[in-house]
């Protein structure tokens, strides 16, 4: 008689030892995010007047609510930590959970390791059980480490406990999501895409509810809304987190049930057979497009939806902040009327979309390294194909894809916003999106420079995206000096509706792009391939 979880213990021990190095960076990122919020608040906002001004400014900024959630109580360091690190930390924890489950389940089937493991004494459900256990242990460990470090840095025990528990709850929810997507995807890449897409949709849906005029109960419809309702640093109510735990249990149970109906090495969403003829993949330019086509189409659809979604709330910004005490301050800091305020919000939203678009471009750049590690690049270059042609084909896909993403999102945003309020000009919104494209390309070219010249430091691509996000969204709040804020390429994008926009800045951005691409091509031509 077979034992349902036979072989779990030895496999879990080995898998934990192998995967710990992949989990530690996620634990460190979220912990640092929380601990630095406590330290930075006491250091930067040491005067009561500054804390009042902070609450007034952040409360009047719907773009920040979209990313971080509504600011409930910014008069204390714990309230500031709950706002700055709460939703963002939960997002990173969910991402860690998805990647961990897929890496320890479907990825092993793709590489053949699962077949080797299955040759031993192990039950059919044991590999998935180990993947779920590793991701769950990582989520709990993240919560515990974050709690201890944040409290040592001065965080309150109760508020930090609720915040850390919300991270663990987010991780467990997306352990359940990934357990299901690992059964649906035709391979590990598709399973990860399904899981990350679900994570992104849940996060954006929570942000939309927060900045729209949706009723209060709408928050309870979204999983991230449950974490928000726990109110770390303000309400400190842990009971909504039980909903997340219940959802995680249900999703994991569904995932195991689906695994019983899935063939080994196959997904429930079957992969279509390839065409008999090579078609566009018959030459290197078409091959680069073919390899990234499915993800690019998915991204473009997502950007169209994002643009339309944000367009529905862009024209209501004036009404949202009209009753806010910070309204006067916002208006006198640059905007002269409701239409100016709306376009300022549109420009900020386009900056956030630009950072997401850069993520897509960095993925294309990093795929070059993945193809190289899997030894699929060397056979191509063994023939007459030149290295710079291969790299250029991928760079063209990344740059054109991110440019198209900005135009799609900008057009959708402009059309929907104009339909709701004719004072919003579609052409201005599309032109602003176009002007933002060079800033996106700088982030993409950084990733290409790293992958092309020195793949060991390829994480620089993600560092550029994260640093730009921090400098652009939070830099002004933390009163960073101008020279530090100027590091973000998005700071140099002119606002097209300004009286005298500085178009020359785009020329300088272009020179930086060419410099990074030159590093990429020179490095890729000279270095050894793996």
Coordinates of C-alpha atoms in Angstrom, one line a residue:
X1 CA 0.0 0.0 0.0
X2 CA 1.4 3.4 -1.0
X3 CA 1.9 6.1 1.6
X4 CA 0.6 9.5 0.3
X5 CA 3.6 11.4 1.6
X6 CA 6.3 8.8 1.3
X7 CA 9.7 10.3 0.8
X8 CA 8.8 13.8 1.9
X9 CA 11.2 14.1 4.8
X10 CA 14.5 13.3 3.0
X11 CA 13.5 15.3 -0.1
X12 CA 12.5 18.3 2.1
X13 CA 15.8 18.2 3.9
X14 CA 17.8 18.2 0.6
X15 CA 15.5 20.8 -1.1
X16 CA 15.7 23.2 1.8
X17 CA 19.5 23.0 1.7
X18 CA 19.6 23.7 -2.0
X19 CA 16.9 26.5 -2.1
X20 CA 17.9 28.5 1.0
X21 CA 20.2 30.7 -1.1
X22 CA 17.2 31.7 -3.3
X23 CA 15.0 32.5 -0.4
X24 CA 17.4 34.6 1.7
X25 CA 17.5 37.6 -0.6
X26 CA 13.7 37.9 -0.5
X27 CA 13.7 37.7 3.3
X28 CA 16.4 40.4 3.4
X29 CA 14.6 42.7 1.0
X30 CA 11.3 42.8 2.9
X31 CA 13.0 43.0 6.3
X32 CA 15.2 45.9 5.2
X33 CA 12.1 47.6 3.7
X34 CA 10.3 47.4 7.1
X35 CA 13.3 48.2 9.3
X36 CA 14.4 51.2 7.3
X37 CA 10.9 52.7 7.5
X38 CA 11.2 52.8 11.3
X39 CA 14.7 54.2 11.2
X40 CA 14.0 56.7 8.4
X41 CA 10.9 58.1 10.0
X42 CA 12.6 59.0 13.3
X43 CA 15.6 60.4 11.4
X44 CA 13.9 62.5 8.7
X45 CA 10.6 63.5 10.3
X46 CA 11.8 64.4 13.8
X47 CA 9.6 67.5 14.1
X48 CA 5.8 67.2 14.7
X49 CA 5.2 69.9 12.0
X50 CA 7.0 67.7 9.5
X51 CA 4.9 64.7 10.4
X52 CA 1.7 66.7 9.9
X53 CA 2.9 67.9 6.6
X54 CA 3.8 64.4 5.6
X55 CA 0.4 63.1 6.4
X56 CA -1.3 65.9 4.5
X57 CA 0.9 65.5 1.4
X58 CA 0.6 61.7 1.2
X59 CA -3.1 61.7 2.0
X60 CA -3.6 64.0 -1.0
X61 CA -1.7 61.8 -3.4
X62 CA -3.8 59.1 -5.0
X63 CA -0.9 57.8 -7.1
X64 CA 0.9 56.8 -3.9
X65 CA -2.3 55.2 -2.6
X66 CA -2.3 53.1 -5.8
X67 CA 1.2 51.7 -5.0
X68 CA 1.3 51.6 -1.2
X69 CA -2.4 51.7 -0.2
X70 CA -4.1 54.5 1.7
X71 CA -2.1 56.3 4.5
X72 CA -4.1 55.6 7.7
X73 CA -1.9 57.0 10.4
X74 CA 1.4 58.7 9.6
X75 CA 1.8 60.4 13.0
X76 CA 3.9 57.4 14.3
X77 CA 6.8 55.4 12.9
X78 CA 4.7 52.2 13.1
X79 CA 1.9 53.8 11.0
X80 CA 4.4 55.0 8.5
X81 CA 6.0 51.6 8.3
X82 CA 2.6 50.0 7.8
X83 CA 1.9 52.3 4.9
X84 CA 5.3 52.3 3.2
X85 CA 6.2 48.6 3.7
X86 CA 2.8 46.9 4.1
X87 CA 1.4 46.3 0.6
X88 CA 4.8 46.5 -1.1
X89 CA 6.3 43.9 1.3
X90 CA 3.3 41.7 0.8
X91 CA 3.7 41.9 -2.9
X92 CA 7.4 40.8 -2.7
X93 CA 6.5 38.0 -0.3
X94 CA 3.8 36.7 -2.8
X95 CA 6.3 36.9 -5.6
X96 CA 8.8 34.8 -3.5
X97 CA 6.1 32.2 -2.8
X98 CA 5.1 31.8 -6.5
X99 CA 8.7 31.4 -7.7
X100 CA 9.6 29.0 -4.9
X101 CA 6.7 26.6 -5.5
X102 CA 7.2 26.6 -9.3
X103 CA 11.0 26.2 -9.0
X104 CA 10.6 23.1 -6.7
X105 CA 7.8 21.5 -8.6
X106 CA 7.3 22.1 -12.4
X107 CA 10.9 23.3 -13.0
X108 CA 12.2 20.0 -11.8
X109 CA 10.0 18.2 -14.3
X110 CA 11.3 20.4 -17.1
X111 CA 15.0 19.7 -16.2
X112 CA 14.5 16.0 -15.7
X113 CA 15.4 16.0 -12.0
X114 CA 11.9 15.1 -11.1
X115 CA 12.1 11.9 -13.1
X116 CA 15.3 11.0 -11.3
X117 CA 13.7 11.6 -7.9
X118 CA 10.6 9.6 -8.9
X119 CA 12.8 6.6 -9.5
X120 CA 13.2 6.4 -5.7
X121 CA 10.8 5.5 -3.0
X122 CA 8.5 8.6 -3.2
X123 CA 4.8 9.2 -3.5
X124 CA 3.3 11.0 -6.5
X125 CA 2.2 13.9 -4.2
X126 CA 5.4 14.2 -2.3
X127 CA 7.3 16.6 -4.7
X128 CA 4.4 19.1 -4.7
X129 CA 4.1 18.7 -0.9
X130 CA 7.8 19.5 -0.5
X131 CA 7.4 22.6 -2.8
X132 CA 4.5 23.8 -0.7
X133 CA 6.4 23.1 2.5
X134 CA 9.5 25.0 1.4
X135 CA 7.5 28.1 0.3
X136 CA 5.4 28.0 3.5
X137 CA 8.5 27.7 5.7
X138 CA 10.0 30.6 3.7
X139 CA 6.9 32.8 4.3
X140 CA 6.9 32.1 8.0
X141 CA 10.6 32.7 8.3
X142 CA 10.3 36.0 6.5
X143 CA 7.6 37.1 8.9
X144 CA 9.6 36.0 12.0
X145 CA 12.9 37.6 10.8
X146 CA 11.1 40.8 9.8
X147 CA 9.4 41.0 13.2
X148 CA 12.6 40.5 15.2
X149 CA 14.7 43.0 13.1
X150 CA 12.0 45.6 13.0
X151 CA 11.4 45.5 16.7
X152 CA 15.1 45.7 17.4
X153 CA 15.1 48.9 15.2
X154 CA 12.4 50.5 17.3
X155 CA 9.2 49.2 15.9
X156 CA 6.2 48.6 18.2
X157 CA 5.6 44.9 19.1
X158 CA 1.9 44.7 18.3
X159 CA 2.0 46.7 15.1
X160 CA 5.1 44.9 13.8
X161 CA 3.6 41.6 14.7
X162 CA 0.5 42.4 12.6
X163 CA 2.6 43.7 9.7
X164 CA 4.9 40.6 9.8
X165 CA 1.9 38.3 9.9
X166 CA 0.4 40.1 6.9
X167 CA 3.6 39.2 5.0
X168 CA 3.3 35.6 6.0
X169 CA -0.4 35.6 5.1
X170 CA 0.4 37.0 1.6
X171 CA 3.1 34.3 1.1
X172 CA 0.7 31.5 2.1
X173 CA -2.0 32.8 -0.2
X174 CA 0.3 32.8 -3.2
X175 CA 1.7 29.4 -2.2
X176 CA -1.8 28.2 -2.9
X177 CA -2.0 30.2 -6.2
X178 CA 1.3 28.7 -7.4
X179 CA 0.2 25.2 -6.4
X180 CA -2.6 25.6 -9.0
X181 CA -0.6 27.4 -11.7
X182 CA 2.0 24.7 -11.5
X183 CA -0.6 22.2 -12.7
X184 CA -2.0 24.5 -15.4
X185 CA 1.2 25.7 -17.1
X186 CA 2.7 23.6 -19.9
X187 CA 6.1 24.3 -18.4
X188 CA 7.7 26.1 -15.5
X189 CA 7.9 29.4 -17.4
X190 CA 4.1 29.3 -18.2
X191 CA 3.3 28.3 -14.6
X192 CA 5.4 31.3 -13.2
X193 CA 3.7 33.6 -15.7
X194 CA 0.2 32.6 -14.6
X195 CA 1.2 32.9 -11.0
X196 CA 2.9 36.3 -11.3
X197 CA 0.0 37.6 -13.5
X198 CA -2.5 36.6 -10.8
X199 CA -0.3 38.4 -8.2
X200 CA -0.2 41.6 -10.4
X201 CA -3.9 41.6 -11.1
X202 CA -4.7 41.2 -7.3
X203 CA -2.3 44.1 -6.5
X204 CA -3.6 46.4 -9.2
X205 CA -7.2 45.6 -8.3
X206 CA -6.6 46.6 -4.7
X207 CA -5.0 49.8 -5.8
X208 CA -7.9 50.6 -8.1
X209 CA -10.4 50.1 -5.2
X210 CA -8.3 52.4 -3.0
X211 CA -8.2 55.4 -5.5
X212 CA -11.6 55.0 -7.1
X213 CA -14.9 56.0 -5.5
X214 CA -15.7 52.3 -4.8
X215 CA -17.7 51.6 -1.6
X216 CA -15.8 50.6 1.5
X217 CA -16.9 46.9 1.3
X218 CA -15.1 46.6 -2.1
X219 CA -11.9 46.4 -0.2
X220 CA -13.0 43.0 1.2
X221 CA -13.3 41.6 -2.4
X222 CA -9.6 41.7 -3.0
X223 CA -7.1 39.4 -1.2
X224 CA -4.7 42.3 -0.7
X225 CA -7.6 44.3 0.7
X226 CA -7.7 41.8 3.6
X227 CA -4.1 42.6 4.4
X228 CA -5.0 46.3 4.2
X229 CA -7.9 45.9 6.6
X230 CA -5.6 44.5 9.2
X231 CA -4.2 48.0 9.5
X232 CA -0.7 47.5 10.8
X233 CA 0.4 50.6 12.8
X234 CA -3.2 51.9 12.9
X235 CA -6.0 49.4 13.7
X236 CA -3.7 46.4 14.4
X237 CA -6.5 44.0 13.7
X238 CA -5.1 40.5 12.8
X239 CA -8.5 38.8 12.2
X240 CA -8.8 39.7 8.5
X241 CA -5.6 37.6 8.0
X242 CA -7.6 34.5 8.8
X243 CA -9.4 35.0 5.5
X244 CA -6.0 34.8 3.8
X245 CA -5.2 31.6 5.7
X246 CA -8.5 30.0 4.7
X247 CA -8.0 30.9 1.1
X248 CA -4.5 29.4 1.1
X249 CA -5.8 26.1 2.5
X250 CA -8.5 25.9 -0.2
X251 CA -6.1 26.8 -3.0
X252 CA -3.5 24.2 -1.9
X253 CA -6.2 21.6 -1.7
X254 CA -7.4 22.4 -5.3
X255 CA -3.8 22.3 -6.5
X256 CA -3.3 18.8 -5.1
X257 CA -6.6 17.6 -6.6
X258 CA -5.5 19.0 -10.0
X259 CA -2.2 17.2 -9.8
X260 CA -4.0 13.9 -9.6
X261 CA -5.5 14.6 -13.0
X262 CA -2.3 15.9 -14.7
X263 CA 0.1 13.9 -16.7
X264 CA 3.8 14.0 -15.6
X265 CA 5.7 16.7 -17.4
X266 CA 2.5 18.1 -19.0
X267 CA 0.3 21.0 -18.0
X268 CA -3.5 21.0 -18.0
X269 CA -3.3 23.9 -20.4
X270 CA -1.8 21.9 -23.3
X271 CA 1.0 23.3 -25.3
X272 CA 0.2 23.6 -29.0
X273 CA 2.5 21.6 -31.4
X274 CA 4.9 23.7 -33.4
X275 CA 4.5 24.4 -37.1
X276 CA 6.1 22.2 -39.7
X277 CA 7.9 25.2 -41.3
X278 CA 10.2 27.5 -39.4
X279 CA 8.3 30.6 -40.6
X280 CA 9.5 33.8 -38.9
X281 CA 11.8 31.7 -36.7
X282 CA 13.8 30.8 -39.7
X283 CA 16.1 33.8 -39.2
X284 CA 17.6 35.3 -36.1
X285 CA 15.4 38.4 -36.1
X286 CA 12.2 36.4 -36.3
X287 CA 13.6 33.9 -33.8
X288 CA 14.0 36.6 -31.1
X289 CA 10.4 37.7 -31.8
X290 CA 9.1 34.2 -31.7
X291 CA 10.8 33.3 -28.4
X292 CA 9.2 36.4 -26.7
X293 CA 6.0 36.7 -28.6
X294 CA 3.7 35.0 -26.1
X295 CA 4.9 37.0 -23.2
X296 CA 4.9 40.3 -25.2
X297 CA 1.3 39.7 -26.2
X298 CA 0.3 39.1 -22.6
X299 CA 2.1 42.2 -21.5
X300 CA 0.5 44.4 -24.1
X301 CA -2.9 43.2 -23.2
X302 CA -2.1 43.9 -19.6
X303 CA -0.9 47.4 -20.4
X304 CA -4.1 48.2 -22.4
X305 CA -6.1 47.1 -19.3
X306 CA -3.9 49.1 -17.0
X307 CA -4.3 52.2 -19.1
X308 CA -8.1 51.8 -19.3
X309 CA -8.3 51.1 -15.6
X310 CA -6.3 54.2 -14.6
X311 CA -8.2 56.3 -17.2
X312 CA -11.4 55.7 -15.3
X313 CA -9.9 57.3 -12.1
X314 CA -7.7 60.0 -13.7
X315 CA -10.5 62.5 -14.2
X316 CA -11.9 62.0 -10.7
X317 CA -8.7 63.0 -9.0
X318 CA -9.9 66.6 -8.5
X319 CA -13.0 65.3 -6.7
X320 CA -11.0 62.8 -4.6
X321 CA -8.7 65.4 -3.2
X322 CA -11.1 68.4 -3.1
X323 CA -12.0 67.7 0.5
X324 CA -8.5 66.9 1.6
X325 CA -6.6 69.4 3.7
X326 CA -3.6 68.9 1.4
X327 CA -5.4 70.0 -1.6
X328 CA -4.4 73.7 -1.3
X329 CA -0.7 72.6 -0.9
X330 CA -0.9 70.4 -4.0
X331 CA -2.5 73.1 -6.1
X332 CA 0.0 75.7 -5.1
X333 CA 2.9 73.4 -5.8
X334 CA 2.5 73.5 -9.5
X335 CA -1.0 72.7 -10.6
X336 CA -3.2 75.8 -11.3
X337 CA -6.6 74.0 -11.7
X338 CA -8.4 70.7 -11.9
X339 CA -7.2 70.0 -15.5
X340 CA -3.6 70.6 -14.5
X341 CA -4.1 68.4 -11.4
X342 CA -5.5 65.6 -13.6
X343 CA -2.6 65.8 -16.1
X344 CA -0.1 65.8 -13.2
X345 CA -1.7 62.6 -12.0
X346 CA -1.7 61.1 -15.5
X347 CA 2.1 61.9 -15.7
X348 CA 2.7 60.2 -12.4
X349 CA 0.6 57.2 -13.5
X350 CA 2.7 57.0 -16.7
X351 CA 5.8 56.9 -14.6
X352 CA 4.5 53.9 -12.7
X353 CA 3.6 52.3 -16.0
X354 CA 7.1 53.1 -17.3
X355 CA 8.6 51.2 -14.4
X356 CA 6.4 48.1 -15.1
X357 CA 7.3 48.4 -18.8
X358 CA 11.0 48.4 -17.9
X359 CA 10.4 45.1 -16.0
X360 CA 9.2 43.6 -19.3
X361 CA 12.3 44.8 -21.1
X362 CA 14.6 43.5 -18.4
X363 CA 13.0 40.1 -18.7
X364 CA 13.8 40.0 -22.4
X365 CA 17.4 40.9 -21.6
X366 CA 17.7 38.2 -18.9
X367 CA 16.3 35.6 -21.2
X368 CA 19.5 35.9 -23.3
X369 CA 21.4 34.6 -20.2
X370 CA 18.9 31.9 -19.7
X371 CA 19.2 30.7 -23.3
X372 CA 23.0 30.8 -22.9
X373 CA 23.0 28.8 -19.7
X374 CA 20.8 26.2 -21.4
X375 CA 23.4 25.9 -24.2
X376 CA 21.0 27.1 -26.9
X377 CA 23.0 30.2 -27.9
X378 CA 26.3 28.4 -28.7
X379 CA 24.8 26.2 -31.6
X380 CA 23.4 29.4 -33.2
X381 CA 26.7 31.2 -33.1
X382 CA 28.6 28.1 -34.4
X383 CA 27.3 28.9 -37.9
X384 CA 27.6 32.2 -39.8
X385 CA 25.5 34.2 -37.3
X386 CA 27.5 37.0 -35.7
X387 CA 27.3 37.8 -32.0
X388 CA 26.3 41.4 -32.4
X389 CA 23.4 40.4 -34.8
X390 CA 22.1 37.9 -32.2
X391 CA 22.3 40.6 -29.4
X392 CA 20.7 43.2 -31.7
X393 CA 17.8 41.0 -32.5
X394 CA 16.9 40.7 -28.8
X395 CA 17.6 44.3 -28.1
X396 CA 15.2 45.3 -30.9
X397 CA 12.5 43.2 -29.4
X398 CA 13.0 44.6 -25.9
X399 CA 13.2 48.3 -27.0
X400 CA 10.3 48.0 -29.5
X401 CA 8.2 46.0 -27.0
X402 CA 8.6 48.5 -24.2
X403 CA 8.0 51.4 -26.5
X404 CA 4.8 49.7 -27.8
X405 CA 3.7 49.0 -24.2
X406 CA 4.0 52.7 -23.3
X407 CA 2.0 53.8 -26.4
X408 CA -0.7 51.1 -25.8
X409 CA -1.1 52.1 -22.1
X410 CA -1.0 55.8 -22.9
X411 CA -3.6 55.5 -25.7
X412 CA -6.0 53.5 -23.6
X413 CA -5.5 55.9 -20.6
X414 CA -6.1 58.9 -22.8
X415 CA -9.1 57.5 -24.6
X416 CA -10.9 56.4 -21.4
X417 CA -10.0 59.6 -19.6
X418 CA -11.3 61.8 -22.5
X419 CA -14.5 59.8 -22.7
X420 CA -15.1 60.7 -19.0
X421 CA -13.9 64.3 -19.2
X422 CA -13.4 66.0 -22.5
X423 CA -10.9 68.5 -21.0
X424 CA -8.3 65.6 -21.0
X425 CA -6.7 65.6 -24.4
X426 CA -5.9 62.2 -25.9
X427 CA -3.0 63.6 -27.9
X428 CA -1.3 65.1 -24.8
X429 CA -1.5 61.8 -22.9
X430 CA -0.1 59.8 -25.8
X431 CA 2.7 62.4 -26.3
X432 CA 3.5 62.2 -22.6
X433 CA 3.7 58.4 -22.8
X434 CA 6.0 58.8 -25.9
X435 CA 8.2 61.2 -24.1
X436 CA 8.6 58.7 -21.2
X437 CA 9.9 55.9 -23.5
X438 CA 13.6 57.0 -23.5
X439 CA 13.6 56.8 -19.7
X440 CA 12.3 53.2 -20.0
X441 CA 14.9 52.3 -22.5
X442 CA 17.7 53.5 -20.2
X443 CA 16.6 50.9 -17.6
X444 CA 16.4 48.2 -20.4
X445 CA 19.8 49.1 -21.7
X446 CA 21.4 48.8 -18.2
X447 CA 20.1 45.2 -18.2
X448 CA 21.6 44.5 -21.7
X449 CA 24.9 46.1 -20.6
X450 CA 25.1 43.7 -17.6
X451 CA 24.0 40.6 -19.6
X452 CA 26.2 41.4 -22.6
X453 CA 29.4 42.4 -20.8
X454 CA 29.3 40.5 -17.5
X455 CA 26.4 38.1 -16.8
X456 CA 27.5 37.6 -13.2
X457 CA 26.2 41.1 -12.4
X458 CA 23.0 40.7 -14.4
X459 CA 21.0 41.6 -11.3
X460 CA 22.0 45.2 -12.0
X461 CA 19.0 45.2 -14.4
X462 CA 16.6 44.7 -11.5
X463 CA 18.6 47.1 -9.3
X464 CA 18.1 49.8 -11.8
X465 CA 14.3 49.3 -11.9
X466 CA 14.0 49.2 -8.1
X467 CA 16.2 52.2 -7.6
X468 CA 14.2 54.2 -10.1
X469 CA 11.0 53.2 -8.4
X470 CA 12.4 54.4 -5.0
X471 CA 13.8 57.6 -6.2
X472 CA 10.8 58.5 -8.3
X473 CA 8.0 57.6 -6.0
X474 CA 9.5 58.1 -2.6
X475 CA 12.6 60.3 -3.1
X476 CA 10.8 63.6 -2.9
X477 CA 9.0 62.5 0.3
X478 CA 12.3 61.6 2.0
X479 CA 13.7 65.0 1.0
X480 CA 16.6 63.5 -1.0
X481 CA 18.9 66.1 -2.6
X482 CA 18.4 67.0 -6.2
X483 CA 21.6 65.2 -7.3
X484 CA 20.2 61.9 -5.9
X485 CA 16.7 62.5 -7.5
X486 CA 18.4 63.3 -10.8
X487 CA 19.7 59.7 -11.0
X488 CA 16.2 58.5 -11.9
X489 CA 15.8 58.8 -15.7
X490 CA 12.1 59.5 -15.2
X491 CA 12.9 62.8 -13.5
X492 CA 14.2 64.1 -16.8
X493 CA 11.1 63.4 -18.8
X494 CA 9.5 66.8 -19.7
X495 CA 5.8 67.4 -19.0
X496 CA 4.4 68.0 -22.4
X497 CA 1.6 70.4 -21.3
X498 CA 4.2 72.7 -19.5
X499 CA 4.6 76.2 -20.9
X500 CA 8.2 75.6 -22.0
X501 CA 9.0 71.8 -21.8
X502 CA 12.7 71.0 -21.8
X503 CA 13.0 68.6 -24.8
X504 CA 16.8 68.7 -24.7
X505 CA 16.7 66.3 -21.7
X506 CA 15.5 63.5 -24.1
X507 CA 18.7 64.0 -26.1
X508 CA 20.8 63.4 -23.0
X509 CA 18.8 60.3 -22.2
X510 CA 19.4 59.1 -25.8
X511 CA 23.2 59.4 -25.3
X512 CA 23.0 57.4 -22.0
X513 CA 21.1 54.7 -23.9
X514 CA 23.7 54.5 -26.6
X515 CA 26.5 54.3 -24.0
X516 CA 24.9 51.3 -22.2
X517 CA 24.2 49.5 -25.5
X518 CA 27.8 50.1 -26.6
X519 CA 29.0 48.4 -23.4
X520 CA 26.6 45.5 -24.1
X521 CA 27.7 44.9 -27.6
X522 CA 31.5 45.4 -26.9
X523 CA 31.3 43.0 -23.9
X524 CA 29.2 40.4 -25.7
X525 CA 31.7 40.3 -28.6
X526 CA 34.7 39.8 -26.4
X527 CA 33.6 37.5 -23.5
X528 CA 33.5 33.7 -23.5
X529 CA 30.1 32.1 -23.7
X530 CA 29.1 29.5 -21.1

